[in-house]
Every structure is written in structure tokens, then in C-alpha cells.
Short mmCIF file of C-alpha atoms in Angstrom, two decimals:
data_model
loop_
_atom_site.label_atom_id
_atom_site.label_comp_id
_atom_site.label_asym_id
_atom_site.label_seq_id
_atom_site.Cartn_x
_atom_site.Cartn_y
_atom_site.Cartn_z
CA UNK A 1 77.90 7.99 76.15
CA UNK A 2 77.12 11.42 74.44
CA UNK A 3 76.67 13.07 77.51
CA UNK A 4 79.45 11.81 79.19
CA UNK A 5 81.66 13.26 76.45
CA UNK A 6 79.47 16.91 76.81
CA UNK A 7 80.27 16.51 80.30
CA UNK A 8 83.89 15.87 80.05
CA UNK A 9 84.24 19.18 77.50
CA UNK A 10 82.20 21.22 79.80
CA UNK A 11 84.89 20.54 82.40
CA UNK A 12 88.30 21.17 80.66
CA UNK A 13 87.08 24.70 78.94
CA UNK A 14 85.70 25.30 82.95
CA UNK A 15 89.22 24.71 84.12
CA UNK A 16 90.55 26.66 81.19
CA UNK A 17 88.93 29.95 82.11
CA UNK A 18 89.78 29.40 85.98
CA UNK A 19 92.83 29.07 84.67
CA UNK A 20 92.97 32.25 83.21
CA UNK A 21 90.85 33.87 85.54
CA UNK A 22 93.79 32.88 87.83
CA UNK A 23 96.31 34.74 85.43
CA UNK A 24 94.69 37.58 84.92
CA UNK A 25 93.98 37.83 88.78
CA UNK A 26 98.05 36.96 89.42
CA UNK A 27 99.04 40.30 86.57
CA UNK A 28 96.57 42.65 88.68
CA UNK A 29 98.27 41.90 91.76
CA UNK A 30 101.56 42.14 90.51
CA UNK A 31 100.80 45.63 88.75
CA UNK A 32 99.11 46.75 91.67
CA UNK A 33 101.97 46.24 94.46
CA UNK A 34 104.89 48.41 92.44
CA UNK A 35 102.19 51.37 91.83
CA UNK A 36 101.83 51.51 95.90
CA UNK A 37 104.99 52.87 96.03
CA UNK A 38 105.57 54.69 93.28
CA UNK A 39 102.17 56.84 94.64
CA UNK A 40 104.57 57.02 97.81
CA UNK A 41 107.58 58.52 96.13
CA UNK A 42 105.26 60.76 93.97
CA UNK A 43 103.80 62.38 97.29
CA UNK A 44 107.46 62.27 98.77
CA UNK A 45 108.88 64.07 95.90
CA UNK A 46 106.01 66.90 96.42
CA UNK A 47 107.31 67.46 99.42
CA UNK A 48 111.23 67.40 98.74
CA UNK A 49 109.87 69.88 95.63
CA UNK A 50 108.46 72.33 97.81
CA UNK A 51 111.01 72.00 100.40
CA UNK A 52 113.68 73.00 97.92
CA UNK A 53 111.71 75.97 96.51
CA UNK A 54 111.72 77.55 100.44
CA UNK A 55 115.70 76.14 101.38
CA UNK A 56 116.54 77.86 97.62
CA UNK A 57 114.93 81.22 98.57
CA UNK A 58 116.72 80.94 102.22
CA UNK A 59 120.40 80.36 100.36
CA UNK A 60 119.98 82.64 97.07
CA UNK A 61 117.81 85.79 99.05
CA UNK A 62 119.29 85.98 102.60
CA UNK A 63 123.03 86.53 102.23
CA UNK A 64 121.91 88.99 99.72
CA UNK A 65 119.71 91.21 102.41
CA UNK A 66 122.39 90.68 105.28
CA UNK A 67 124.70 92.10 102.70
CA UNK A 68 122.91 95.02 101.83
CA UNK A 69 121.50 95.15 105.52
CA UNK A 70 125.40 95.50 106.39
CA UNK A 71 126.44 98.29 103.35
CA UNK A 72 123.04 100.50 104.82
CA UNK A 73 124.49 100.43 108.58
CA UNK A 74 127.85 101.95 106.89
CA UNK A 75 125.89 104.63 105.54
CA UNK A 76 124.06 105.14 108.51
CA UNK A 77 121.11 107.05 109.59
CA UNK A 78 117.60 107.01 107.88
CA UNK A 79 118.97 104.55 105.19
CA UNK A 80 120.51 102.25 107.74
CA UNK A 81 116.57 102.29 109.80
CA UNK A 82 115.12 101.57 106.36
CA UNK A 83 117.27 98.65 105.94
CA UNK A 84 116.00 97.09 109.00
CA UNK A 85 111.98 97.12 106.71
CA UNK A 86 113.94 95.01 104.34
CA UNK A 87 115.18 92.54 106.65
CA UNK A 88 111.65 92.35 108.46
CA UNK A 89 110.32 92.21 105.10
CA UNK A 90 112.70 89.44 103.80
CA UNK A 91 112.13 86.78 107.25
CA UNK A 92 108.28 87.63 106.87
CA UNK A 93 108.51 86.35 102.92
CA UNK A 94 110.23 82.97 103.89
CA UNK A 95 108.16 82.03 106.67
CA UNK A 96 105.19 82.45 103.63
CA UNK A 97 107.23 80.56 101.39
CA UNK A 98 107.59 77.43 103.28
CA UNK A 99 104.13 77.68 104.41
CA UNK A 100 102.91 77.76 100.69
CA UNK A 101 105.50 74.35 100.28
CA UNK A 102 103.19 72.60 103.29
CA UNK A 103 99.73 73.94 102.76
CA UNK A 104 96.69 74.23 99.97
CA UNK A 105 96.69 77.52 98.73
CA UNK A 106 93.96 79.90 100.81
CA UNK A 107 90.90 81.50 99.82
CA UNK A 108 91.03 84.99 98.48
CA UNK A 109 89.83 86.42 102.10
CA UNK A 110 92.41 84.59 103.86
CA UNK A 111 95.27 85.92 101.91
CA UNK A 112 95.65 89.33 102.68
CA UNK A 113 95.83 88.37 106.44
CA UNK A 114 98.52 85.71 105.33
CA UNK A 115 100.23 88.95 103.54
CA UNK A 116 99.97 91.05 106.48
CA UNK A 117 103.77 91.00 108.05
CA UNK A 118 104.76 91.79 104.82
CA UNK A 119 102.76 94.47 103.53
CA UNK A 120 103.43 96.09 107.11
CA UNK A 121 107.15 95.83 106.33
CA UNK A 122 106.35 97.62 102.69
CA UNK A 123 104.25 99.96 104.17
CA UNK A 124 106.69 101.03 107.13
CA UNK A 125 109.42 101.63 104.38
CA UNK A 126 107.66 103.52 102.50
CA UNK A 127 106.62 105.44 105.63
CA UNK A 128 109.99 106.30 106.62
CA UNK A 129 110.62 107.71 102.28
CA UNK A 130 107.62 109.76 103.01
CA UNK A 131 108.48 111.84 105.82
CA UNK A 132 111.91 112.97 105.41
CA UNK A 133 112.14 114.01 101.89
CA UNK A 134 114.17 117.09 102.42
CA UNK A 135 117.02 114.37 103.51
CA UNK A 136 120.22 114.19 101.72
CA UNK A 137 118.92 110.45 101.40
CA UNK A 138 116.00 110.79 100.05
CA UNK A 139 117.44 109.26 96.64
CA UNK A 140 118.51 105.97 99.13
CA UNK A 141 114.95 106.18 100.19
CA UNK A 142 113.29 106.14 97.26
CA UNK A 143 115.33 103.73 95.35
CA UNK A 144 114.34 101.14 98.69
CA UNK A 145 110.72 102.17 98.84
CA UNK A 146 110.06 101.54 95.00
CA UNK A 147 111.69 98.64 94.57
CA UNK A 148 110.58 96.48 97.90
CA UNK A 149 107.18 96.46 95.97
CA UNK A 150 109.07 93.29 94.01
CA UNK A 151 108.66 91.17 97.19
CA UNK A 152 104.93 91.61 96.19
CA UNK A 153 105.27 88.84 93.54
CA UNK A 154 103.71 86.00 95.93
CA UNK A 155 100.40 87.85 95.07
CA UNK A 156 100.54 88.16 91.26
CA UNK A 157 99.73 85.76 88.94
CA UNK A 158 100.33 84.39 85.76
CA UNK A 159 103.21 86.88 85.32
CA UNK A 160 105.21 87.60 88.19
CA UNK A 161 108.84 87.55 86.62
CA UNK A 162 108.03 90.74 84.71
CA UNK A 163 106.67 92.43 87.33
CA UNK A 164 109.61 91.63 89.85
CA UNK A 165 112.06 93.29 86.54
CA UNK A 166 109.41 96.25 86.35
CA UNK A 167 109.95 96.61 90.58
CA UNK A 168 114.09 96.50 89.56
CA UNK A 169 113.38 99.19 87.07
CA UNK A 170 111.53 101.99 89.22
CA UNK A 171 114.42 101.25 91.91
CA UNK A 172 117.21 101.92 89.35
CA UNK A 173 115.86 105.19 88.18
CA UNK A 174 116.61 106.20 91.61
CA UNK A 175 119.66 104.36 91.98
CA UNK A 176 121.48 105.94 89.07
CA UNK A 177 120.61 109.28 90.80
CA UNK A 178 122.78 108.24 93.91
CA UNK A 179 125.61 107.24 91.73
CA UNK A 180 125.77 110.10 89.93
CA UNK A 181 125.82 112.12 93.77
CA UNK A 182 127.82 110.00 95.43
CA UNK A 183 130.20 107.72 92.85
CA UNK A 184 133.36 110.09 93.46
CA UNK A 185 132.89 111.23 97.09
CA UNK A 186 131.84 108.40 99.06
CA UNK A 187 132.49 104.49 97.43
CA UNK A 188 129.85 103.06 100.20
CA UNK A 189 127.01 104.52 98.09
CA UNK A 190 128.35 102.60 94.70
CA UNK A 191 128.53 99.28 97.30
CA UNK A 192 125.22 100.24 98.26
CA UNK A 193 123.43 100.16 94.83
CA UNK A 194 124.89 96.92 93.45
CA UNK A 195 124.13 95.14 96.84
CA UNK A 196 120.00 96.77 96.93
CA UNK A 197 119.77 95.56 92.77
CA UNK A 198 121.62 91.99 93.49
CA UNK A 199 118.70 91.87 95.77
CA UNK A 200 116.12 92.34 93.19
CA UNK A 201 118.16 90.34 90.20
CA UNK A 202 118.39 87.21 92.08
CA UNK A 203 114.65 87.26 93.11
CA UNK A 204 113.93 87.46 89.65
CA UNK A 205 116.03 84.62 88.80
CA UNK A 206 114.66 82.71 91.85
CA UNK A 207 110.62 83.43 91.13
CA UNK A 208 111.11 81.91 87.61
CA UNK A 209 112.99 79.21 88.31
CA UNK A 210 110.50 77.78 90.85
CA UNK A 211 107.20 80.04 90.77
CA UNK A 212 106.76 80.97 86.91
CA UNK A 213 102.90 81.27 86.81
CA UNK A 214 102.92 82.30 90.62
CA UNK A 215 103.65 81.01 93.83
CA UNK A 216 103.00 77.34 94.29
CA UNK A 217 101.32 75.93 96.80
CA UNK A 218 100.96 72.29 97.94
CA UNK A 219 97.22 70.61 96.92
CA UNK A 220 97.78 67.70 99.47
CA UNK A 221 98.78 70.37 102.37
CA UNK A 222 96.76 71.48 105.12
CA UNK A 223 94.62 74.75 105.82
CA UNK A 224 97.32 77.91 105.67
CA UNK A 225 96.09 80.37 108.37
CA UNK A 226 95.98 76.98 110.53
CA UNK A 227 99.27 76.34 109.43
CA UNK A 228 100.33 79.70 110.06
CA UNK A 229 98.85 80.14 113.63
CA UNK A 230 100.16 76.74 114.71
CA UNK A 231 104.02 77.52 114.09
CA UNK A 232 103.46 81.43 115.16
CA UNK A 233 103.85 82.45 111.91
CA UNK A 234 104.09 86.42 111.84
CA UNK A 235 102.34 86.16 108.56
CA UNK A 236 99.39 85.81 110.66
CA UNK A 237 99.28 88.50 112.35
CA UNK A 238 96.95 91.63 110.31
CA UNK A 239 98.36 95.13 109.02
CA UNK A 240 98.97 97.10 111.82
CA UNK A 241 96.42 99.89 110.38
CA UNK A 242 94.38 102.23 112.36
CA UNK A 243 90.54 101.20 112.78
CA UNK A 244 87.91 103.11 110.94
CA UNK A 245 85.71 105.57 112.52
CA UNK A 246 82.78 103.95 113.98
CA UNK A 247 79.43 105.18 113.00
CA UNK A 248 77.21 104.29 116.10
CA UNK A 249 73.89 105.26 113.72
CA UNK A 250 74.76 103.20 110.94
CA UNK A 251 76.10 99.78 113.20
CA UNK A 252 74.75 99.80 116.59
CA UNK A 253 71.43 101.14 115.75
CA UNK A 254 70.81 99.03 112.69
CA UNK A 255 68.38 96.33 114.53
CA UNK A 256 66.16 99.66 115.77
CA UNK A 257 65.95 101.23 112.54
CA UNK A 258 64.85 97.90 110.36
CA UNK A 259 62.06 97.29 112.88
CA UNK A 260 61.44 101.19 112.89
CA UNK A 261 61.42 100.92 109.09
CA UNK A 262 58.76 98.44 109.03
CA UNK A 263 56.71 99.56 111.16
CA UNK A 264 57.08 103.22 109.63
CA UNK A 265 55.66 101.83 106.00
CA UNK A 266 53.00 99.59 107.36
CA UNK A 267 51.80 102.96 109.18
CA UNK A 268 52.08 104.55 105.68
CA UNK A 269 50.10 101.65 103.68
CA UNK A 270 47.36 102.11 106.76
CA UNK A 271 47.34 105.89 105.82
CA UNK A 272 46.83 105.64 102.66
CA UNK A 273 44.08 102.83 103.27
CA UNK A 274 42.05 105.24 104.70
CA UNK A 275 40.93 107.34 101.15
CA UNK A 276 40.06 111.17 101.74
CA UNK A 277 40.75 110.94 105.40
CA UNK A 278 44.49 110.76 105.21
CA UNK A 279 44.86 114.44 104.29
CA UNK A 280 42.61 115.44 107.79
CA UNK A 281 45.34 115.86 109.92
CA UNK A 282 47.20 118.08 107.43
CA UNK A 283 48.02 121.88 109.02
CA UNK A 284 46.01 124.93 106.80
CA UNK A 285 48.66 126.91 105.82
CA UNK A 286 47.90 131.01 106.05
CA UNK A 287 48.27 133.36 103.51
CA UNK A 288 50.88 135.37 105.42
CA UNK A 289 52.81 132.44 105.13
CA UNK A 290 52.70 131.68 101.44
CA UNK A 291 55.75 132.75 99.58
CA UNK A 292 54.12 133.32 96.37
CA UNK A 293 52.11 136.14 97.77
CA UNK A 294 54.76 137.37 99.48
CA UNK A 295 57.97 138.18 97.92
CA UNK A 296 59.57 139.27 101.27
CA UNK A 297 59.70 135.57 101.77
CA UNK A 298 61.13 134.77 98.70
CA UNK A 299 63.51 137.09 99.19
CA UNK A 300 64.18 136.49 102.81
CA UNK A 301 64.31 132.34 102.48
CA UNK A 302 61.57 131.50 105.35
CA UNK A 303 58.67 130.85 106.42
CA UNK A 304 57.45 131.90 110.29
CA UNK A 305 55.30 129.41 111.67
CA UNK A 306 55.29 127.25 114.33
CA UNK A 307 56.36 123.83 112.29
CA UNK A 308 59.45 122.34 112.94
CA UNK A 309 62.74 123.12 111.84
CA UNK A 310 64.63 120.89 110.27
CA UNK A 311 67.36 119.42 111.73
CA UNK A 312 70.81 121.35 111.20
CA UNK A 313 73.74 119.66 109.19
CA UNK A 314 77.01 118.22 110.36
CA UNK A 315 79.45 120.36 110.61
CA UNK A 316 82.06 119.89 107.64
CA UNK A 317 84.79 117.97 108.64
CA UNK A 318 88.25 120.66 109.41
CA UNK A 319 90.06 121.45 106.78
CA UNK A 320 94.25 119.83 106.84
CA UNK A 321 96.06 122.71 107.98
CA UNK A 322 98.56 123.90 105.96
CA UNK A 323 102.65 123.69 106.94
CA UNK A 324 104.12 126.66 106.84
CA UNK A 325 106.10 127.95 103.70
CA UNK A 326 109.95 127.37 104.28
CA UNK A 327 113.02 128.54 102.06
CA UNK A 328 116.41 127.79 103.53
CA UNK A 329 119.78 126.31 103.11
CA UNK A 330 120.21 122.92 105.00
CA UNK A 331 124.65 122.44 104.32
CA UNK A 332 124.41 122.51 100.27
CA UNK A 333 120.65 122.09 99.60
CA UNK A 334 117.95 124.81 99.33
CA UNK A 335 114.63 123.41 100.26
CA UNK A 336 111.85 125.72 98.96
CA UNK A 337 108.57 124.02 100.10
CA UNK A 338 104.86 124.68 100.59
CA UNK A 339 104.64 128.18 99.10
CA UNK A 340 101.20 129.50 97.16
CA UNK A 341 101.40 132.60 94.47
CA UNK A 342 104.48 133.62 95.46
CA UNK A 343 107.92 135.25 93.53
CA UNK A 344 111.20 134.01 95.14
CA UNK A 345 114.92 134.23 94.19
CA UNK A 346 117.65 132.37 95.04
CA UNK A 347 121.39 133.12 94.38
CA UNK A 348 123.73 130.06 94.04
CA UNK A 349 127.25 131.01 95.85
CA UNK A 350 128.87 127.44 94.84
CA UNK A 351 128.50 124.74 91.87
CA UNK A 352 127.87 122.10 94.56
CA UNK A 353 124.88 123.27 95.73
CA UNK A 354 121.53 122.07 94.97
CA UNK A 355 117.52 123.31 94.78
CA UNK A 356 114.94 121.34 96.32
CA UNK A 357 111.21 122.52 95.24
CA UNK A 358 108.46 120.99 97.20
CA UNK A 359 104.80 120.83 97.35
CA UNK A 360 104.70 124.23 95.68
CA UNK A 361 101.06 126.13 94.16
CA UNK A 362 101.10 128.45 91.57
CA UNK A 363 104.86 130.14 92.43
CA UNK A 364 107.57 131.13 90.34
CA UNK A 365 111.62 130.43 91.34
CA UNK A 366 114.33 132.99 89.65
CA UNK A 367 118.12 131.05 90.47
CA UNK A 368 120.81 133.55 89.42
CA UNK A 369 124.51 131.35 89.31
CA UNK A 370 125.27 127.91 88.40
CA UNK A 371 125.07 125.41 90.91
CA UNK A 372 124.52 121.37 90.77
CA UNK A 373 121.24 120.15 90.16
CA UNK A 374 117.76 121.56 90.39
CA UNK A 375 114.48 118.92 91.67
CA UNK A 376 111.21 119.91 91.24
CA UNK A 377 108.75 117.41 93.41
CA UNK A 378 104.73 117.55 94.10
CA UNK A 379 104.24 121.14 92.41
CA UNK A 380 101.40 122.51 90.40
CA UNK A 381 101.24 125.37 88.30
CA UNK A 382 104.97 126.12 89.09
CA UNK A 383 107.58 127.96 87.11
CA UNK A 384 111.46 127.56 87.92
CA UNK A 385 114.64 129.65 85.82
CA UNK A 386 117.87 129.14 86.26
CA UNK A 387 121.30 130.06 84.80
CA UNK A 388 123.26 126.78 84.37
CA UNK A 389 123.45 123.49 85.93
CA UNK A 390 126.21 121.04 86.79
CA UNK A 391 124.25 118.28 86.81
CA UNK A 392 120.31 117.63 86.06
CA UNK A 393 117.13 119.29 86.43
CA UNK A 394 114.33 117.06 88.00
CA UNK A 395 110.42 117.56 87.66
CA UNK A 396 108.64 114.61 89.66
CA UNK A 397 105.50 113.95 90.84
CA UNK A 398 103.84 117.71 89.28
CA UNK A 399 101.26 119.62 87.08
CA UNK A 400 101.87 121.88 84.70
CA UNK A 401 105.36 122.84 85.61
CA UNK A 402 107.34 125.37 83.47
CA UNK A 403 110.93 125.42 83.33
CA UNK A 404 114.13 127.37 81.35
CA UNK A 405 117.82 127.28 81.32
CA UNK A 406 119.09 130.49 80.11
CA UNK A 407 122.57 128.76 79.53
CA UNK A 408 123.40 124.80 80.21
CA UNK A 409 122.08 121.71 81.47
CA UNK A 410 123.24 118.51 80.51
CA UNK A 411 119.92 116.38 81.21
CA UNK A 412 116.04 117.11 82.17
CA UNK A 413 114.17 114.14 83.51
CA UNK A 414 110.66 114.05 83.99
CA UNK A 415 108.85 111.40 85.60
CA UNK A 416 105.06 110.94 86.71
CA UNK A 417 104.30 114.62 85.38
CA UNK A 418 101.34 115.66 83.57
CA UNK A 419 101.81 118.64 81.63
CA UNK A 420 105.53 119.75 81.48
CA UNK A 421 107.08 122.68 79.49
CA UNK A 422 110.69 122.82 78.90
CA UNK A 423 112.44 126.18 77.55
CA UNK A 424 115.86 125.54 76.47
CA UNK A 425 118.63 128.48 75.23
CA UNK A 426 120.68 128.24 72.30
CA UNK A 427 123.23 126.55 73.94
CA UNK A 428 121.33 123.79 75.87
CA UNK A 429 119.41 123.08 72.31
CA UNK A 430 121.96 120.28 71.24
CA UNK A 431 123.00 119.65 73.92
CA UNK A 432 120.70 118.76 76.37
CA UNK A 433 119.64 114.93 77.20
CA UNK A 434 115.86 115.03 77.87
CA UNK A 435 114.17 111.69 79.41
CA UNK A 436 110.81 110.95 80.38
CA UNK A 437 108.89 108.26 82.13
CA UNK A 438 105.00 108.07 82.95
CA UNK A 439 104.65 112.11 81.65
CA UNK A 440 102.35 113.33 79.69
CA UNK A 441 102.18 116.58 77.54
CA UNK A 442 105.47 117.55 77.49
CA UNK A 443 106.57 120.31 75.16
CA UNK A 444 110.14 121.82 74.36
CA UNK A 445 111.07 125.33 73.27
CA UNK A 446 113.86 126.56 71.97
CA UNK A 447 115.78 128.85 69.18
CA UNK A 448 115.19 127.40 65.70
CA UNK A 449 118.19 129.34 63.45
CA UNK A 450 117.32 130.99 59.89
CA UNK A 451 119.25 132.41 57.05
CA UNK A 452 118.48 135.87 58.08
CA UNK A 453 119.13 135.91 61.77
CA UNK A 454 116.18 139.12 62.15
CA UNK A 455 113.58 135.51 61.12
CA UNK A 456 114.88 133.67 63.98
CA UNK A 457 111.99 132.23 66.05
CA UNK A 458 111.36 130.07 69.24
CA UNK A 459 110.05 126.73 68.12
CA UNK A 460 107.76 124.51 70.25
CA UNK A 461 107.80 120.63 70.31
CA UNK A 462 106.18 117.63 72.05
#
């Protein structure tokens, strides 16, 4: 009878944990079928994330460019060719944009061939700055050629809103130049500035409202350069640079001169095996052929004999020939470029003309009359006087650059100048606006005013 009763207990708490095995089992499979989908819509909303990063960058960034595209061709010319880099340059960055929405980000070596269509656009505007710097555009060309460097931002990281404002910045010290040239003759420049910096404003706004650390990328994408190859991407294609000079000794011989190398120092090891004997097939030297019995030799710098010469060194490679100095007046503008230790003179015949001072060595420029504006660009060891300006005086990209108003300027900026010394007259003292940005060792001069005017003495400044 007792073990019926065991029996019978044994069996109801075995049905009570089926039972709950059964419940538990029944909760699992009920959790389990909502998360299915929910993993579903978490990959699908990946997608629509990424999606809407590249459709945002089409609808805040293109009718921006086409804008500014449009306001170049009314300009015309160089700035209207230049505008045609920015277009290239804004197509290349969407097609990268919507590839980074579809694929895992690449490997450090794949990247700059993802780059390459835009870095060839970057490159091919700055080009176009480059080579026609005594144009009346250069300003447009500058402000363009600085500031396309923002569209660089898909290859900086944690921080790429700042530098995207620090791009803006470098554009608008430009910028401000062509508005204070152009604001009362011709209203298509003003146009032109606010459409280039809308251009760079709404990137910013655009990069931190969907990239803020950098660009995103999707993990659960595919391979990028595949990617990129498989929809023609013109991402894919490299930088159109030149290839290096080949060096046949150095690639094509390599195999030859490893197995030449070895066999060269297991000859040595042999040699020097061999004890006293290695030095038998040494060549007695005569005493007419000592040099310190003979000081003729010494003097002289050889040795007759019948050993070898040694073989004669390449030839250095040409030297860059130099342009040719040039000082002439282009409409309104004097371009004074590529002189060395030279004196010139210039005499202003109009206020609206203006003094361009180029790639300039050790040369000093005497302008008699007032006239507009005076720039200063790629000089060393330059001096420049004038009478009065209209405008500005400019000293960019220069060493050790000396420069004095005898009467007025209003403002002296100096930018990316290492050593920079500014004389200013009584007049300009107060009120002249000087502003500097990446200079170093810059000095002022001017009048400093005693009681007794015989004391009066020219004071120096940083």
C-alpha cells in the first residue's frame, strides 16, 4: 500500500513539471516569433537610415552647386571653367555617399582609390588657381580652390564639422576681397559669393546632422570597391597622376642583384677563410705612386697607374629654368613678376589701378601716386613703397617682406608670411587696420610723438 501511494506522488509532481516544462516552452516561443521581426525592421530601418543620409545630401547640396554653377557661367571665363571642378566634384561626392549607405566601410588602402574622382576634381581646381594668377579672377579662383578642400570631410574623423567651418573660413578671406572689388561695379560677383558660401554652410549643416564623428558606413553592406566597380562608380577610377620614373636598376634588376649579393659575400667569407693567403693577390703599390712621398700628388688629386677608374657620377639633374622677368600694365593692373636684385619704379596715372608683385628675389618697388590696392604674393627678401592707397596692401605667401606708406592706407593684411615689416607714416599710424593670419614675425614702425618734437623717434612693434 506504501508504495502505491509513493507511486501515485511520483506521478502528479512528474506531470507538474511537464506541465511547466510545457509553459515555459509555450513563453519562449511566443517571445521568440515578435523578435523575428523586429530584427527585420531593425535591418530595414538601416537601410531607410542610410538611404536618407545620401537622398538628404542630393536635395540640400545639389540645387546649391547648380546655383552657383549658373552665377559662375554669368561671370564667365576662368571662373565659369572652374565651376565645372565643382560640379564634377559635387556628382563624384554623392555617388560615395550612397555607396558608404550600402557598403562596410573599406580598408585604409582601398580608400584613397574610392577618393580618387574627387581628389582629381580638387586637384584640377586648384590647377586652374595656379596657373593664371595674374587674372583679374584670381580672387574668384582662390576663394573656389581653398574652400573645395571642405568636400574633403568624408576622410576626416572624429571632427569633421569644424573642419568643413575652417574650409568656409579660408574661402571667405578671399571672398571678402571680391566684394570689396566688385560690390559697386558688377552685382554678379556679390550673387557669386553668397551662392559659393551657401555651398559650404549647408554642408556643414548637412555633415553634422547625419555624419558627426565621420562618414557612416553600413556594417551589414557589402565590399565598397566591389560595390563601386559593379554600378561604374567614377569613384573607382584612380587620380589621374603622372607615373613615377622607373628605375630599371632598382626594379627590374632586383632578382640579379640578390642572387649576385649572395653569392658576392659567400665569395668574401671563402676569402677570408683562407688566413694569410687572402692578401696574395693584392697589387704592390710603387713609390712613385704614393702620395705621401709625393706632394705633386697631393696637390694634383691622382694617382697614375693602371687600376681602374672609378665609375663617373650621374649627371645632376637640370636645373628649372627660370621665366623671364616681366613688368607691364594688363587694363588697370601692373604685374611685376619674377625679378632678382633689381630697383624698379612704377608711376600710378589713376586711383583705380592696382600692383601685382609676384615671385620676386631680393628687389625693391618705388610707386610714386595713389592708386587702389597693392598685392605682394610668393616674394622673398622684397621691399615695396608707395604713396597712398585706395584700398589695401596685400603680403601673401612671402619671406621677409618690407613695406611703407609714406601717406595712407586704410588696411594691411598679411597672410601665410614669415617675417613681415610694416613702416607706417604719421598719418597711416591711427589709422590703419592691420590683420594677420598664419604670419609670423611681424613688426610695425612708425612715428611715436614727444613733448619736444626735436625727441621724436620711430618706434618698432610686433
Amino acid at each position: 500500500m506504501t508504495n502505491t501511494n509513493d507511486l501515485q506522488s511520483l506521478l502528479k509532481r512528474i506531470e507538474k513539471a511537464t506541465a511547466r516544462l510545457e509553459d515555459l516552452a509555450a513563453k519562449r516561443s511566443e517571445t521568440t516569433k515578435p523578435d523575428e521581426p523586429s530584427k527585420a525592421s531593425t535591418e530595414a530601418s538601416v537601410d531607410v537610415e542610410d538611404s536618407k543620409a545620401a537622398l538628404e545630401y542630393e536635395r540640400a547640396i545639389k540645387p546649391l552647386v547648380e546655383h552657383f554653377v549658373s552665377c559662375s557661367a554669368k561671370i564667365g571665363g576662368l571662373v565659369s571653367d572652374q565651376a565645372q571642378f565643382v560640379q564634377q566634384l559635387y556628382t563624384a561626392q554623392h555617388d560615395f555617399v550612397r555607396l558608404a549607405g550600402t557598403c562596410k566601410q573599406p580598408s585604409p588602402s582601398q580608400l584613397p582609390t574610392l577618393l580618387g574622382a574627387q581628389q582629381s576634381a580638387i586637384q584640377s581646381a586648384c590647377a586652374l588657381k595656379d596657373a593664371n594668377r595674374p587674372s583679374e579672377y584670381f580672387d574668384n579662383l582662390s576663394a573656389v580652390a581653398e574652400g573645395v578642400a571642405a568636400f574633403g570631410w568624408v576622410a576626416v574623423a572624429p571632427t569633421p564639422v569644424p573642419f568643413v567651418n575652417d574650409m568656409k573660413e579660408s574661402a571667405e578671406f578671399y571672398t571678402n576681397r571680391v566684394l570689396r572689388k566688385w560690390r559697386e561695379s558688377d552685382p554678379n560677383q556679390v550673387e557669386w559669393v553668397k551662392a559659393l558660401l551657401s555651398i559650404f554652410r549647408e554642408l556643414a549643416v548637412y555633415v553634422k546632422q547625419f555624419h558627426t564623428t565621420g562618414l557612416v558606413w553600413n556594417p551589414k553592406g557589402g565590399d565598397a570597391e566591389a560595390a563601386a566597380k559593379a554600378l561604374g562608380n567614377a569613384d573607382s577610377a584612380p587620380v589621374s597622376t603622372p607615373p613615377a620614373p622607373q628605375l630599371p636598376s632598382a626594379t627590374q634588376d632586383e632578382p640579379k642583384a640578390s642572387s649576385a649579393g649572395g653569392s658576392t659575400r659567400g665569395a668574401l667569407f671563402a676569402d677570408l677563410n683562407r688566413g694569410g693567403g687572402v692578401t696574395t693577390g693584392l697589387r704592390k703599390v710603387d713609390t712613385t705612386q704614393m702620395t705621401h712621398k709625393n706632394p705633386s700628388l697631393r696637390a694634383a688629386g691622382t694617382v697614375s697607374g693602371d687600376s681602374t677608374t672609378a665609375p663617373a657620377a650621374p649627371a645632376a639633374p637640370a636645373a628649372p629654368k627660370a621665366k623671364a622677368p616681366r613688368m607691364e600694365l594688363q587694363k588697370d593692373k601692373w604685374v611685376v613678376e619674377n625679378y632678382d636684385s633689381e630697383n624698379l619704379s612704377i608711376e600710378a596715372t589713376a586711383t583705380w589701378q592696382t600692383v601685382y608683385m609676384y615671385n620676386c628675389t631680393n628687389t625693391t618697388l618705388i610707386i610714386s601716386g595713389k592708386l587702389n590696392s597693392v598685392a605682394i604674393d610668393n616674394c622673398q627678401k622684397c621691399g615695396i613703397v608707395f604713396d597712398s592707397l585706395v584700398s589695401q596692401c596685400e603680403i601673401v605667401n612671402s619671406k621677409r617682406v618690407q613695406v611703407q606708406a609714406r601717406e595712407t592706407v586704410p588696411s594691411i593684411l598679411v597672410d601665410r608670411t614669415d617675417g613681415a615689416h610694416l613702416f607706417l607714416s604719421e598719418a597711416a599710424r591711427d589709422a590703419t587696420q592691420i590683420t594677420t593670419a598664419k604670419a609670423s614675425e611681424v613688426n610695425v614702425s612708425f612715428p611715436f610723438e614727444t613733448a619736444n618734437p626735436e625727441d621724436d623717434d620711430t618706434v618698432e612693434q610686433p
